[in-house]
Amino acid sequence: QIILDHDKWRKGTGGTPAGLAGESDGNAYAGLDLDLITFTSSTFSGSSFTSTTFREAAWTSCQFVGCSFSQCDMQRIKIARCTFVNCTFSASQFEASAFASCTFRKCQWTDLNFDASQWSQVNLLDCTGKQVSAGCLRGEQVDFTGSQFEDMQLTNARIN
């Protein structure tokens, strides 16, 4: 309910700005405006987000297991100390995003854009992907161990 109330607030139809802290979720969501939402120390298992915006959101110390993100706009999102396991990300925008101390394990990335993003201590372990692009991506201590990406286009990127 907290997530739906945030969507209502963003759309001007009531609700309140939301911040999830220490919550659990496994629901399916579509077409929501979750810009500016904060997730802290929360667990998402099997959650699905489709055509949802997370612009300028902040996720800290969260766990995502078996979640899917499709056609999401995550421009300027800040994700820190989060873990993603068996998650799918497709047709989504991460322009000017910042990832810090995050691990992606056995995740699938398809048709994602990371233009002007910053990665620090990001682990992409045993992940697969295709059509991942980034212009001016900056990454420090990025680990791609066991991962395979096809048609990855990095322009003016600096990693490690």
XYZ file of C-alpha atoms in Angstrom:
160
model
C 0.000 0.000 0.000
C 2.888 2.370 0.731
C 4.108 2.093 -2.873
C 0.630 2.754 -4.297
C 0.184 5.779 -1.994
C 3.449 7.233 -3.303
C 2.182 6.808 -6.880
C -1.030 8.674 -5.973
C 1.006 11.497 -4.381
C 3.200 11.815 -7.501
C 0.107 11.935 -9.732
C -1.634 14.512 -7.527
C -4.515 12.246 -6.542
C -3.880 12.028 -2.807
C -1.501 9.641 -1.137
C 1.769 10.593 0.539
C 5.475 10.545 -0.316
C 6.845 7.143 0.590
C 9.926 5.670 2.017
C 10.080 1.932 2.628
C 12.305 0.903 5.515
C 12.612 -2.681 6.694
C 9.658 -3.807 4.568
C 9.083 -6.917 2.433
C 7.325 -6.990 -0.936
C 6.471 -9.500 -3.644
C 3.795 -7.706 -5.669
C 3.431 -6.808 -9.350
C 3.237 -3.133 -10.291
C 2.655 -1.416 -13.633
C 2.488 2.181 -14.808
C 3.439 3.742 -11.482
C 5.232 7.033 -10.870
C 7.705 6.212 -8.090
C 10.049 9.126 -8.709
C 11.877 10.213 -5.530
C 10.843 7.074 -3.585
C 13.302 5.702 -1.048
C 13.789 2.020 -0.238
C 15.982 1.280 2.792
C 16.846 -2.128 4.278
C 13.892 -3.685 2.447
C 13.518 -7.094 0.798
C 11.807 -7.674 -2.536
C 11.165 -11.269 -3.591
C 9.464 -11.882 -6.929
C 8.375 -8.250 -7.248
C 7.660 -7.048 -10.773
C 7.798 -3.450 -12.022
C 6.617 -2.639 -15.562
C 6.501 0.818 -17.189
C 7.296 2.381 -13.830
C 9.404 5.478 -13.210
C 11.994 5.622 -10.424
C 13.654 8.913 -11.425
C 15.852 10.326 -8.648
C 14.864 7.470 -6.314
C 17.263 6.177 -3.666
C 17.649 2.510 -2.723
C 19.971 1.627 0.151
C 20.863 -1.743 1.718
C 18.038 -3.629 -0.028
C 17.810 -7.184 -1.349
C 16.036 -8.087 -4.588
C 15.540 -11.773 -5.435
C 13.796 -12.965 -8.609
C 12.500 -9.484 -9.400
C 11.845 -8.014 -12.829
C 12.095 -4.447 -14.088
C 10.752 -3.877 -17.599
C 10.404 -0.581 -19.484
C 11.335 1.392 -16.369
C 12.787 4.891 -16.283
C 15.455 4.956 -13.588
C 17.272 8.133 -14.606
C 19.369 9.626 -11.789
C 18.546 6.738 -9.408
C 21.039 6.153 -6.591
C 21.505 2.519 -5.536
C 23.894 1.743 -2.673
C 24.759 -1.482 -0.844
C 21.990 -3.436 -2.597
C 22.026 -7.050 -3.788
C 20.165 -8.363 -6.833
C 19.936 -12.138 -7.382
C 18.239 -13.764 -10.410
C 16.684 -10.438 -11.406
C 15.771 -9.347 -14.930
C 16.193 -5.810 -16.226
C 14.892 -5.048 -19.727
C 14.218 -2.039 -21.951
C 15.055 0.382 -19.154
C 16.857 3.699 -18.832
C 19.540 4.309 -16.166
C 20.966 7.578 -17.485
C 23.021 9.518 -14.878
C 22.483 6.773 -12.286
C 24.890 5.956 -9.459
C 25.598 2.428 -8.194
C 27.822 1.990 -5.124
C 28.790 -1.261 -3.386
C 26.151 -3.272 -5.285
C 26.136 -6.916 -6.355
C 24.200 -8.386 -9.278
C 24.344 -12.195 -9.267
C 22.889 -14.316 -12.092
C 20.904 -11.360 -13.410
C 19.838 -10.704 -17.002
C 20.269 -7.274 -18.584
C 18.661 -6.558 -21.962
C 18.384 -3.242 -23.810
C 19.651 -0.995 -20.993
C 21.263 2.437 -21.172
C 23.724 3.795 -18.603
C 24.815 7.091 -20.201
C 26.748 9.375 -17.822
C 26.450 6.909 -14.932
C 28.835 6.237 -12.057
C 29.662 2.763 -10.708
C 31.810 2.139 -7.646
C 32.460 -1.350 -6.272
C 29.867 -2.969 -8.535
C 29.915 -6.760 -8.930
C 28.253 -8.312 -11.982
C 28.723 -11.995 -11.180
C 27.548 -14.731 -13.555
C 25.230 -12.257 -15.299
C 24.175 -12.260 -18.953
C 23.062 -9.451 -21.168
C 22.701 -7.961 -24.609
C 22.229 -4.505 -26.056
C 23.696 -2.705 -23.060
C 25.000 0.757 -23.909
C 26.677 3.592 -22.089
C 28.318 6.840 -23.047
C 30.730 8.345 -20.522
C 30.179 5.590 -17.941
C 32.667 5.851 -15.060
C 33.375 2.735 -13.032
C 35.822 1.937 -10.251
C 36.342 -1.564 -8.873
C 33.836 -3.165 -11.254
C 33.929 -6.983 -11.397
C 32.414 -8.860 -14.362
C 33.513 -12.356 -13.191
C 31.588 -15.104 -14.980
C 29.402 -12.644 -16.897
C 28.742 -12.645 -20.642
C 27.395 -9.647 -22.514
C 26.617 -9.438 -26.235
C 26.426 -6.186 -28.180
C 27.706 -4.117 -25.259
C 28.491 -0.633 -26.555
C 30.542 1.566 -24.269
C 31.593 4.945 -25.670
C 34.083 7.140 -23.821
C 33.704 4.832 -20.839
C 36.324 4.467 -18.146
C 36.031 1.311 -16.042
C 38.547 0.225 -13.418
